[in-house]
Backbone as JSON Lines, residues from 0, in Angstrom:
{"i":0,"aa":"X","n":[132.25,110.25,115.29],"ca":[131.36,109.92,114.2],"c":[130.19,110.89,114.16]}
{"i":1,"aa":"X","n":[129.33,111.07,112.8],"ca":[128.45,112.17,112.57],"c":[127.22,111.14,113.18]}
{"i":2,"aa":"X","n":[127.19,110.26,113.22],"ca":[125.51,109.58,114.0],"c":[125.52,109.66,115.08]}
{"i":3,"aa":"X","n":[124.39,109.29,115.74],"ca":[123.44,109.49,116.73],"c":[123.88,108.43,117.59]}
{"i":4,"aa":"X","n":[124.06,108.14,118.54],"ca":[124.21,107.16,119.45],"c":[122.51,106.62,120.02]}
{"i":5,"aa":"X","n":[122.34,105.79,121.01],"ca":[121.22,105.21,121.27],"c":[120.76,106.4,121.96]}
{"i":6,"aa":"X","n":[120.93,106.75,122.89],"ca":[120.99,108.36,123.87],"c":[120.45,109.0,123.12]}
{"i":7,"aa":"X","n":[121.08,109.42,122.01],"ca":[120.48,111.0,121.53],"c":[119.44,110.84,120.81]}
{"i":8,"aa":"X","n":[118.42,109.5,120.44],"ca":[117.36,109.62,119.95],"c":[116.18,110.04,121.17]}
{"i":9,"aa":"X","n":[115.01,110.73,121.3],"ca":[114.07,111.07,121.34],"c":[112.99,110.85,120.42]}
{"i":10,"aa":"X","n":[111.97,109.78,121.43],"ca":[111.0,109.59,120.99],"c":[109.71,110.59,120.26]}
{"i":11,"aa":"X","n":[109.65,110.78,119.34],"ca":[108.89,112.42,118.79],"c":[109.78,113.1,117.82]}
{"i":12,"aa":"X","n":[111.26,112.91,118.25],"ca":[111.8,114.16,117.61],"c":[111.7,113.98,116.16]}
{"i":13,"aa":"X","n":[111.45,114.79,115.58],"ca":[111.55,114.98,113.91],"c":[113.15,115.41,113.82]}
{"i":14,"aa":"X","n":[113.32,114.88,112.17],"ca":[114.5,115.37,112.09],"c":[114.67,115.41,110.39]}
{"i":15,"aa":"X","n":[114.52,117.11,109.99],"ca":[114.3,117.47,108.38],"c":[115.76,117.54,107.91]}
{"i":16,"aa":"X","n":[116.24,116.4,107.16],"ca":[117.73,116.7,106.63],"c":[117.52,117.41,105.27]}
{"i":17,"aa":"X","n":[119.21,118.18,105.14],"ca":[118.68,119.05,104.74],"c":[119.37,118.63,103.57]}
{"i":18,"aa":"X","n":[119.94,117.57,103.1],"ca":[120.11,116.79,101.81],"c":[119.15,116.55,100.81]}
{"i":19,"aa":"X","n":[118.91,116.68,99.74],"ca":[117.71,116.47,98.69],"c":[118.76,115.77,97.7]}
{"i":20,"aa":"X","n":[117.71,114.68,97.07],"ca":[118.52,114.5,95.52],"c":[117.17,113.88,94.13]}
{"i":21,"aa":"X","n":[117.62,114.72,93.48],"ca":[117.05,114.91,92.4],"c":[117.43,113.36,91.71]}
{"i":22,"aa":"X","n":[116.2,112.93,91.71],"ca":[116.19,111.25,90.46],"c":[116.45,111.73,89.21]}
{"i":23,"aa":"X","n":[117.07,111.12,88.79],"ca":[117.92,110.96,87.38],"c":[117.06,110.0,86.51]}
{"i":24,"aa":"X","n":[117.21,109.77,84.98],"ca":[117.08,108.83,84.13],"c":[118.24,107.49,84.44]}
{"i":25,"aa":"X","n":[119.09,108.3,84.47],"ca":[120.32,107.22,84.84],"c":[120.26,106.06,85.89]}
{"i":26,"aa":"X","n":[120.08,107.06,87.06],"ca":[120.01,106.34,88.16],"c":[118.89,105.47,88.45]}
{"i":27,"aa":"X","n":[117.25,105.47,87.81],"ca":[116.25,104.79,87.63],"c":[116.95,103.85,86.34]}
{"i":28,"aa":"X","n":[117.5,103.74,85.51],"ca":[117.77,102.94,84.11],"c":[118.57,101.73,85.06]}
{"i":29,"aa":"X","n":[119.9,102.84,85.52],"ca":[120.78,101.97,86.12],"c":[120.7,100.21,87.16]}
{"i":30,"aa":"X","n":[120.05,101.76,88.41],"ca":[118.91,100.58,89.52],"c":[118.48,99.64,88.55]}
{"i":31,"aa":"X","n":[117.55,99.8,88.19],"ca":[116.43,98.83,87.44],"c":[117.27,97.67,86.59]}
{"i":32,"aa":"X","n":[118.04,98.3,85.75],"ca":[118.68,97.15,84.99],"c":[119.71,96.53,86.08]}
{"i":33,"aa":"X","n":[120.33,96.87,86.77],"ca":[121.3,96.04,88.05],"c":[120.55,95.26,88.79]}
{"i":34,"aa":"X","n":[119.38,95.7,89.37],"ca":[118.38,94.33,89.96],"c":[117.44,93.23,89.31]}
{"i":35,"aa":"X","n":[117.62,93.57,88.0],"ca":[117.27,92.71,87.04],"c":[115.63,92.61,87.17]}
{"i":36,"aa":"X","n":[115.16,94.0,87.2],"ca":[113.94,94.53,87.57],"c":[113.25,94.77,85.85]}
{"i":37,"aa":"X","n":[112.49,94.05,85.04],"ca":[112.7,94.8,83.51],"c":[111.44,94.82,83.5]}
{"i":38,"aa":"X","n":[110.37,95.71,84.48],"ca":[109.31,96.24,85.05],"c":[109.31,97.06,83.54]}
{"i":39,"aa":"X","n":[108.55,97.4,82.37],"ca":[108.6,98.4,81.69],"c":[108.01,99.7,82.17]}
{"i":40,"aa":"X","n":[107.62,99.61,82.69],"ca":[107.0,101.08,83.68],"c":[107.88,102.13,83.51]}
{"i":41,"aa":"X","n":[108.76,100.92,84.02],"ca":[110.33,101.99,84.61],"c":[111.48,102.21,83.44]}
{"i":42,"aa":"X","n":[111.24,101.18,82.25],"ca":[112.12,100.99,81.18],"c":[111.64,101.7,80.0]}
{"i":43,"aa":"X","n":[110.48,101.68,79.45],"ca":[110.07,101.77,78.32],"c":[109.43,103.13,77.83]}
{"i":44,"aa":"X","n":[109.82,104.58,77.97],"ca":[109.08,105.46,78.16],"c":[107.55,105.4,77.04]}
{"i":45,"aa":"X","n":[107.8,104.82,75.68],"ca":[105.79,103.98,74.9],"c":[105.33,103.84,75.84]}
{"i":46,"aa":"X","n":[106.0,102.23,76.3],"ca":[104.94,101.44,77.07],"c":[103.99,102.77,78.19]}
{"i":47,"aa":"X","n":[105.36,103.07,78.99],"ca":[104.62,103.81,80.12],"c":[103.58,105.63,79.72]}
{"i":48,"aa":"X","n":[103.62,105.57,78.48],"ca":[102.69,106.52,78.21],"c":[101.13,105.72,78.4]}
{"i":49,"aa":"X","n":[100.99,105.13,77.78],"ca":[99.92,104.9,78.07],"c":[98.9,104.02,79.57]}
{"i":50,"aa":"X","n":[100.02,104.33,80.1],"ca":[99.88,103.67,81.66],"c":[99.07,104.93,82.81]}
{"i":51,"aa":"X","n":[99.05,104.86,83.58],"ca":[98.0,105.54,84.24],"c":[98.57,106.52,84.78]}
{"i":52,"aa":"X","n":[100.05,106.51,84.85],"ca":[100.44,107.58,85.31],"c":[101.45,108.63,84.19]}
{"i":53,"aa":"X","n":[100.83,108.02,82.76],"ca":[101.3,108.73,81.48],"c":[102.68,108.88,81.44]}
{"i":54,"aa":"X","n":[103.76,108.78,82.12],"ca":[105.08,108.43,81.95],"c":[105.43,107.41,82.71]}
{"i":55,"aa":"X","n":[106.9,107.16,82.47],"ca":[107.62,106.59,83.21],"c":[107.7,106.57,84.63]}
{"i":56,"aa":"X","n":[107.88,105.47,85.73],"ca":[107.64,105.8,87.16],"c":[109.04,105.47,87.71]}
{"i":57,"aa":"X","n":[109.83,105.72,88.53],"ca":[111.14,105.26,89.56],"c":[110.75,104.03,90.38]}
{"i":58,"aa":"X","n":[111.9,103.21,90.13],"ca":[111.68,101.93,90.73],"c":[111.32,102.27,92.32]}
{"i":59,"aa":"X","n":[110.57,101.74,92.64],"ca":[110.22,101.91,94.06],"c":[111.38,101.77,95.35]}
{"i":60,"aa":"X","n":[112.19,100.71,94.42],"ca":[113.09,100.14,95.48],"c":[114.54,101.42,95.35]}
{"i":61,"aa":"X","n":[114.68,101.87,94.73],"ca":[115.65,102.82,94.17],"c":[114.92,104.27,95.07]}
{"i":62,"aa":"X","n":[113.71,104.5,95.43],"ca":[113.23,105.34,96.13],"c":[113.38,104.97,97.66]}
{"i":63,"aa":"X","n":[112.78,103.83,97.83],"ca":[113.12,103.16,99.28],"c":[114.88,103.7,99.76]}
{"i":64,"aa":"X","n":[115.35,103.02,98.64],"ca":[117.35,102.95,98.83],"c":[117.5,104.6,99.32]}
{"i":65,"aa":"X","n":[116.86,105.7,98.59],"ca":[117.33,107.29,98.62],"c":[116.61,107.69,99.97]}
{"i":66,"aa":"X","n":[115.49,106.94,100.4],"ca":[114.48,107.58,101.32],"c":[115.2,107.03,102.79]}
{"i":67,"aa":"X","n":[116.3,105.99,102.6],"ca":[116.9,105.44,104.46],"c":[118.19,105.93,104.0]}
{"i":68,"aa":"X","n":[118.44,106.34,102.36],"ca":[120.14,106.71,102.61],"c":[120.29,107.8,102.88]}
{"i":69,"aa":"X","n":[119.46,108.92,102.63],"ca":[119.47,110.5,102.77],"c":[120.08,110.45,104.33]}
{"i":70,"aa":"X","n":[119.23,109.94,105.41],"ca":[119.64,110.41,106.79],"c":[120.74,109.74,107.19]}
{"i":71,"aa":"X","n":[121.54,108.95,107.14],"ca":[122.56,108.03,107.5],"c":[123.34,109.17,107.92]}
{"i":72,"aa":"X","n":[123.57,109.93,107.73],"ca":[124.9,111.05,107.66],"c":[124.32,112.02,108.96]}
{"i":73,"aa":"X","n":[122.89,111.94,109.22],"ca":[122.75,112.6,110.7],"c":[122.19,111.65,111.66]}
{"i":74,"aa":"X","n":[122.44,110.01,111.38],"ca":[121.94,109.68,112.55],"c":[122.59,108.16,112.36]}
{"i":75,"aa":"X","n":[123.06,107.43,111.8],"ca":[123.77,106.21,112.01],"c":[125.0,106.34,111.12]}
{"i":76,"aa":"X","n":[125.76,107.13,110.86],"ca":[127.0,107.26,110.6],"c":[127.82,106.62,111.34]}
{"i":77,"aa":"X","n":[128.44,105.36,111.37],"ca":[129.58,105.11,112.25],"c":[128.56,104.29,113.66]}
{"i":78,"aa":"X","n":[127.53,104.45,114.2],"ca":[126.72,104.03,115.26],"c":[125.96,103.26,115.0]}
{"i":79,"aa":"X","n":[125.71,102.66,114.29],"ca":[124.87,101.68,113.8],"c":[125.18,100.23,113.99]}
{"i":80,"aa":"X","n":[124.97,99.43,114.12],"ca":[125.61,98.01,114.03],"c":[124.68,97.02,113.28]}
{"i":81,"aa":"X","n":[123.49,98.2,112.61],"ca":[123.07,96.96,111.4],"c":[121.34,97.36,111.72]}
{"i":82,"aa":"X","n":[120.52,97.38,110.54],"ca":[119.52,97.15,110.46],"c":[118.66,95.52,110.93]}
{"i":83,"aa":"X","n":[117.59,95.68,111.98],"ca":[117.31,94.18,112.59],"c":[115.87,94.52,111.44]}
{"i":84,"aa":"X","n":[115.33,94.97,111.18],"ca":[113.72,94.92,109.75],"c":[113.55,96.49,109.06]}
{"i":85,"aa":"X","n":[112.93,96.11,108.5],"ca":[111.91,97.14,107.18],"c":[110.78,96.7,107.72]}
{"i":86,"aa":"X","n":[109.78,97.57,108.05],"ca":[107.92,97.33,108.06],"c":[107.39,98.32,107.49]}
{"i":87,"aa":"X","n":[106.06,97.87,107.11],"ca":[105.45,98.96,106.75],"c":[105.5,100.06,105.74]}
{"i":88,"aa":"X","n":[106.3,99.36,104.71],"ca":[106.78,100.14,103.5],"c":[105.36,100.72,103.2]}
{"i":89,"aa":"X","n":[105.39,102.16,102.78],"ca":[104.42,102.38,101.56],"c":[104.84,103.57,100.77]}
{"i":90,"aa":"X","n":[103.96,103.06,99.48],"ca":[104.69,104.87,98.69],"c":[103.34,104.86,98.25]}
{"i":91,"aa":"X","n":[102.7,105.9,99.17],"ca":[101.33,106.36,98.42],"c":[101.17,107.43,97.38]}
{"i":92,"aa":"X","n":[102.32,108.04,96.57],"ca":[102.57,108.2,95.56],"c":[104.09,107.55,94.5]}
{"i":93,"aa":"X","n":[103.7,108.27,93.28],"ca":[105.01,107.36,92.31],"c":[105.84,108.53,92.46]}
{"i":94,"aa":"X","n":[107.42,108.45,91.82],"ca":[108.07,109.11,91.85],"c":[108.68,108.74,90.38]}
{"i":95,"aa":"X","n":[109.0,110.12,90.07],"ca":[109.08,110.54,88.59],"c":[110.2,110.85,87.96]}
{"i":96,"aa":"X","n":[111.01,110.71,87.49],"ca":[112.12,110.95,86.6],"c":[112.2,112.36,86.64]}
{"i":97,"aa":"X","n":[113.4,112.8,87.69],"ca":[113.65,114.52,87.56],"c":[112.46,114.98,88.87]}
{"i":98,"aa":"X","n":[112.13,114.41,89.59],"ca":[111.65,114.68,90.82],"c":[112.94,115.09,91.57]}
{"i":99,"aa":"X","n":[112.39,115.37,92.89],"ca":[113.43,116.06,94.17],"c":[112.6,115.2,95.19]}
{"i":100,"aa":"X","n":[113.84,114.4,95.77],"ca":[113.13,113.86,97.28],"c":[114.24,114.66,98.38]}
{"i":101,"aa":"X","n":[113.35,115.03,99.04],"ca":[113.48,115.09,101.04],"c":[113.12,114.3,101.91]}
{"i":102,"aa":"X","n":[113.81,113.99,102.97],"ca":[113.29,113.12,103.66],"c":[113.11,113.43,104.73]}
{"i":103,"aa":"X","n":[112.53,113.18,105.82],"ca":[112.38,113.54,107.33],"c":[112.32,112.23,108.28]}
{"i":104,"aa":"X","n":[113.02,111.93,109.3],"ca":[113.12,111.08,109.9],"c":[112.85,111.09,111.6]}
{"i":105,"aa":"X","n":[111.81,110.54,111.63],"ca":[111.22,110.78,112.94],"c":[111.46,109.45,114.28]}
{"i":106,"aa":"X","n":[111.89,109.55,115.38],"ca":[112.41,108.5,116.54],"c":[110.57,107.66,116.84]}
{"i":107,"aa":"X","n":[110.52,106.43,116.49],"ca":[109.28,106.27,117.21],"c":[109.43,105.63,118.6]}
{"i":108,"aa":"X","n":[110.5,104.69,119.08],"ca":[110.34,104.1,120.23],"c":[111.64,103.66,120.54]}
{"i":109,"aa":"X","n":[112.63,103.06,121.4],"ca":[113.83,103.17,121.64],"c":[113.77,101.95,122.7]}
{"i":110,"aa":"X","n":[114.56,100.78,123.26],"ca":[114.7,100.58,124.31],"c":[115.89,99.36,124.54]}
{"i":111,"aa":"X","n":[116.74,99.73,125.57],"ca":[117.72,98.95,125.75],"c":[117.94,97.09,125.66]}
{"i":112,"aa":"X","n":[118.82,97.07,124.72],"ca":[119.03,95.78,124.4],"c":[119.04,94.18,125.56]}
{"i":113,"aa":"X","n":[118.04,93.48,125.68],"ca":[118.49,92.62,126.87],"c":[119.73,91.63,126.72]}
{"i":114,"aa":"X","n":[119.58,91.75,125.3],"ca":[121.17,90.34,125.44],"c":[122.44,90.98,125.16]}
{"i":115,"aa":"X","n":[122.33,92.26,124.76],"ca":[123.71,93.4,124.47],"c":[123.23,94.58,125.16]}
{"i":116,"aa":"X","n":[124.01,94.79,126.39],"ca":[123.48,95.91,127.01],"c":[124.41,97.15,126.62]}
{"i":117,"aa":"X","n":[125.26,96.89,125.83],"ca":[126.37,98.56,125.06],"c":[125.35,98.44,123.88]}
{"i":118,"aa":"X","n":[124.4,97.95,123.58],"ca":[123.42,98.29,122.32],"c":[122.24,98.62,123.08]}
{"i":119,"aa":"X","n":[121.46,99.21,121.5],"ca":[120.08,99.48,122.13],"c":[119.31,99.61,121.08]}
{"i":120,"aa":"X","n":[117.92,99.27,120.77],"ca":[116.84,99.15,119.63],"c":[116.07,100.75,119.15]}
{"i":121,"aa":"X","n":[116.35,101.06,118.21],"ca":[115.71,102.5,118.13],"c":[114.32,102.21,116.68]}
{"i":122,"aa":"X","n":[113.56,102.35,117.18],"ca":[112.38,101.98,115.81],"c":[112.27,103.73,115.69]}
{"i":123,"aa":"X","n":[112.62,103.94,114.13],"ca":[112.69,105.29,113.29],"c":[111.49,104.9,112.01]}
{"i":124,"aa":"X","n":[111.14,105.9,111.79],"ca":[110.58,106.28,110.64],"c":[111.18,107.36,109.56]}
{"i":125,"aa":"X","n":[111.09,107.11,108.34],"ca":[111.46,108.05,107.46],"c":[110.43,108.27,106.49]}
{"i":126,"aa":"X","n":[110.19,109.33,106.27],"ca":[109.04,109.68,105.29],"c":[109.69,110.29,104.16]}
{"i":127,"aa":"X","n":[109.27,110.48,103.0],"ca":[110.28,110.61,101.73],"c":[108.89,111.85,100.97]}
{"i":128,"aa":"X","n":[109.5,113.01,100.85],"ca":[108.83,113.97,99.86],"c":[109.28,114.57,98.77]}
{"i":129,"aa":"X","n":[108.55,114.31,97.61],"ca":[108.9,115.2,96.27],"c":[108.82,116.62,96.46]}
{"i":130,"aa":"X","n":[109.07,117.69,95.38],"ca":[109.27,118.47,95.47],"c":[107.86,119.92,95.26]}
{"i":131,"aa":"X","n":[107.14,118.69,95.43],"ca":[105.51,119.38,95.46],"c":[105.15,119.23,96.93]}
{"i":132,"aa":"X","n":[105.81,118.78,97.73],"ca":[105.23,118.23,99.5],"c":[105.0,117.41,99.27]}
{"i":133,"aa":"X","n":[104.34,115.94,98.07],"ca":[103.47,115.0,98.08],"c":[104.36,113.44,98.42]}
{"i":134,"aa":"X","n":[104.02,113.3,100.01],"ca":[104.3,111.79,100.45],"c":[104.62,110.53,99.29]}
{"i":135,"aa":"X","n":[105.71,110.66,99.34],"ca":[105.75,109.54,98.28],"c":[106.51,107.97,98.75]}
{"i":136,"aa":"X","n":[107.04,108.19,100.45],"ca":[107.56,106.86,100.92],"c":[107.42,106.83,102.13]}
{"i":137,"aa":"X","n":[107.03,105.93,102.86],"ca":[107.25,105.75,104.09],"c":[107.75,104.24,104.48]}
{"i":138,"aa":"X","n":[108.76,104.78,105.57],"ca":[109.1,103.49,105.74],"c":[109.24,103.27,107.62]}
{"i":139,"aa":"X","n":[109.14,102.11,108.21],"ca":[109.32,102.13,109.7],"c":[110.7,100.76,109.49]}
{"i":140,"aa":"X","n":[111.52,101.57,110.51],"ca":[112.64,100.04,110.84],"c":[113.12,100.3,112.01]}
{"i":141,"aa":"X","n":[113.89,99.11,112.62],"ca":[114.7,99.07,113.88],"c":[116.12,98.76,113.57]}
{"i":142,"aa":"X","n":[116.89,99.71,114.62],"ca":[118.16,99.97,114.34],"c":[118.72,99.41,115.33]}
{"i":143,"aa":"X","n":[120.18,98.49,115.28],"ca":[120.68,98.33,116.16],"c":[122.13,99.27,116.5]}
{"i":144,"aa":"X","n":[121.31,99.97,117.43],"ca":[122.47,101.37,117.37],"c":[123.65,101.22,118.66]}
{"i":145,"aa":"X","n":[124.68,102.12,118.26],"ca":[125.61,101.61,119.96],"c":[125.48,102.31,120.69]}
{"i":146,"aa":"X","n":[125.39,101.9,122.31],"ca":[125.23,103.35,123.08],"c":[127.04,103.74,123.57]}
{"i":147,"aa":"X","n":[126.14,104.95,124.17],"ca":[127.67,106.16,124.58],"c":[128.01,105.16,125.63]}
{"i":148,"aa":"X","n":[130.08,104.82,125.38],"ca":[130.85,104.07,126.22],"c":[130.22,104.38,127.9]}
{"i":149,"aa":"X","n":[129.93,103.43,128.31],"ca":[130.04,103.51,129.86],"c":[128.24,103.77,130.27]}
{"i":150,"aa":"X","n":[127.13,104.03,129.36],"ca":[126.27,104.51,129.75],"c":[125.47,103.06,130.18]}
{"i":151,"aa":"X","n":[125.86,101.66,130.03],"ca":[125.11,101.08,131.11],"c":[125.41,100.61,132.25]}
{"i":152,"aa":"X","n":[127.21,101.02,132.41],"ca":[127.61,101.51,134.1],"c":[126.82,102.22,134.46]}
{"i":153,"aa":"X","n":[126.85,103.43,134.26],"ca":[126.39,104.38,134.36],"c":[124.58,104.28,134.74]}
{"i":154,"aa":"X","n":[124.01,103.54,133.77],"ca":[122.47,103.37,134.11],"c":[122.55,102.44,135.4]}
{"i":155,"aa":"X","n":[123.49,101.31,135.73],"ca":[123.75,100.25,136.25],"c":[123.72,101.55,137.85]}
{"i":156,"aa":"X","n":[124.23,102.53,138.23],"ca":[124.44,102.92,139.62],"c":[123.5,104.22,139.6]}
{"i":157,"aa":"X","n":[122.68,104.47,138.62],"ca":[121.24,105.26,138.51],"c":[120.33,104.54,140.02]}
């Protein structure tokens, strides 16, 4: 599998994938009308002229969805056994119709599971950037990731 096992995270490490995807009209129309979100912000390009950010904005949650799906493919592909929270959401900017997000995903803390010892808890961060540098998501969660076969034998005669 292309993910990360519990092992190969490092606490610190950054990790700049090198996936970008450009927000669509579609894909903000789409989102929005499928979650039954009818926010005009996000619907109405009138309404949202005269709103503070003079157009239309991307559902937040449709940014959230692009800002934890970008990295899946270098770090819980196949290793994962499930998200345990979301904290700490913020998007201290909006994101715009025909923007470019990047994301970067950084290890904050890691430590072996007490009631599943072939698992282990990895708290990651992902930060989400448009195509100006400007922070537009952050998010913190804990992963319940699997570790490499045999590594708590293995820790077990450490």
């Amino acid at each position: 599998m292309a993910g990360m096992y519990f092992e190969d995270f490092v606490i610190g490490d950054v990790i700049r994938h090198a996936v970008t995807r450009t927000v669509t009209e579609t894909d903000n129309l789409l989102f929005t009308t499928l979650t039954m979100n009818v926010q005009p912000l996000h619907l109405d390009a009138e309404f949202s002229k005269d709103s503070i950010y003079g157009q239309q904005i991307v559902n937040s949650v449709f940014t959230l969805g692009v800002v934890t799906g970008v990295p899946v493919q270098e770090t819980t592909l196949g290793t994962t056994l499930g998200n345990l929270g979301f904290r700490d959401i913020e998007f201290p900017k909006p994101v715009f119709i025909g923007d470019t997000l990047r994301v970067e995903t950084e290890a904050l803390d890691t430590r072996v599971s007490k009631s599943r010892p072939d698992t282990g808890l990895v708290g990651i961060e992902h930060r989400g950037y448009n195509q100006r540098d400007e922070l537009v998501c952050v998010v913190r969660r804990t992963a319940l990731m699997k570790r490499r076969e045999g590594a708590e034998l293995q820790e077990a005669t450490n």
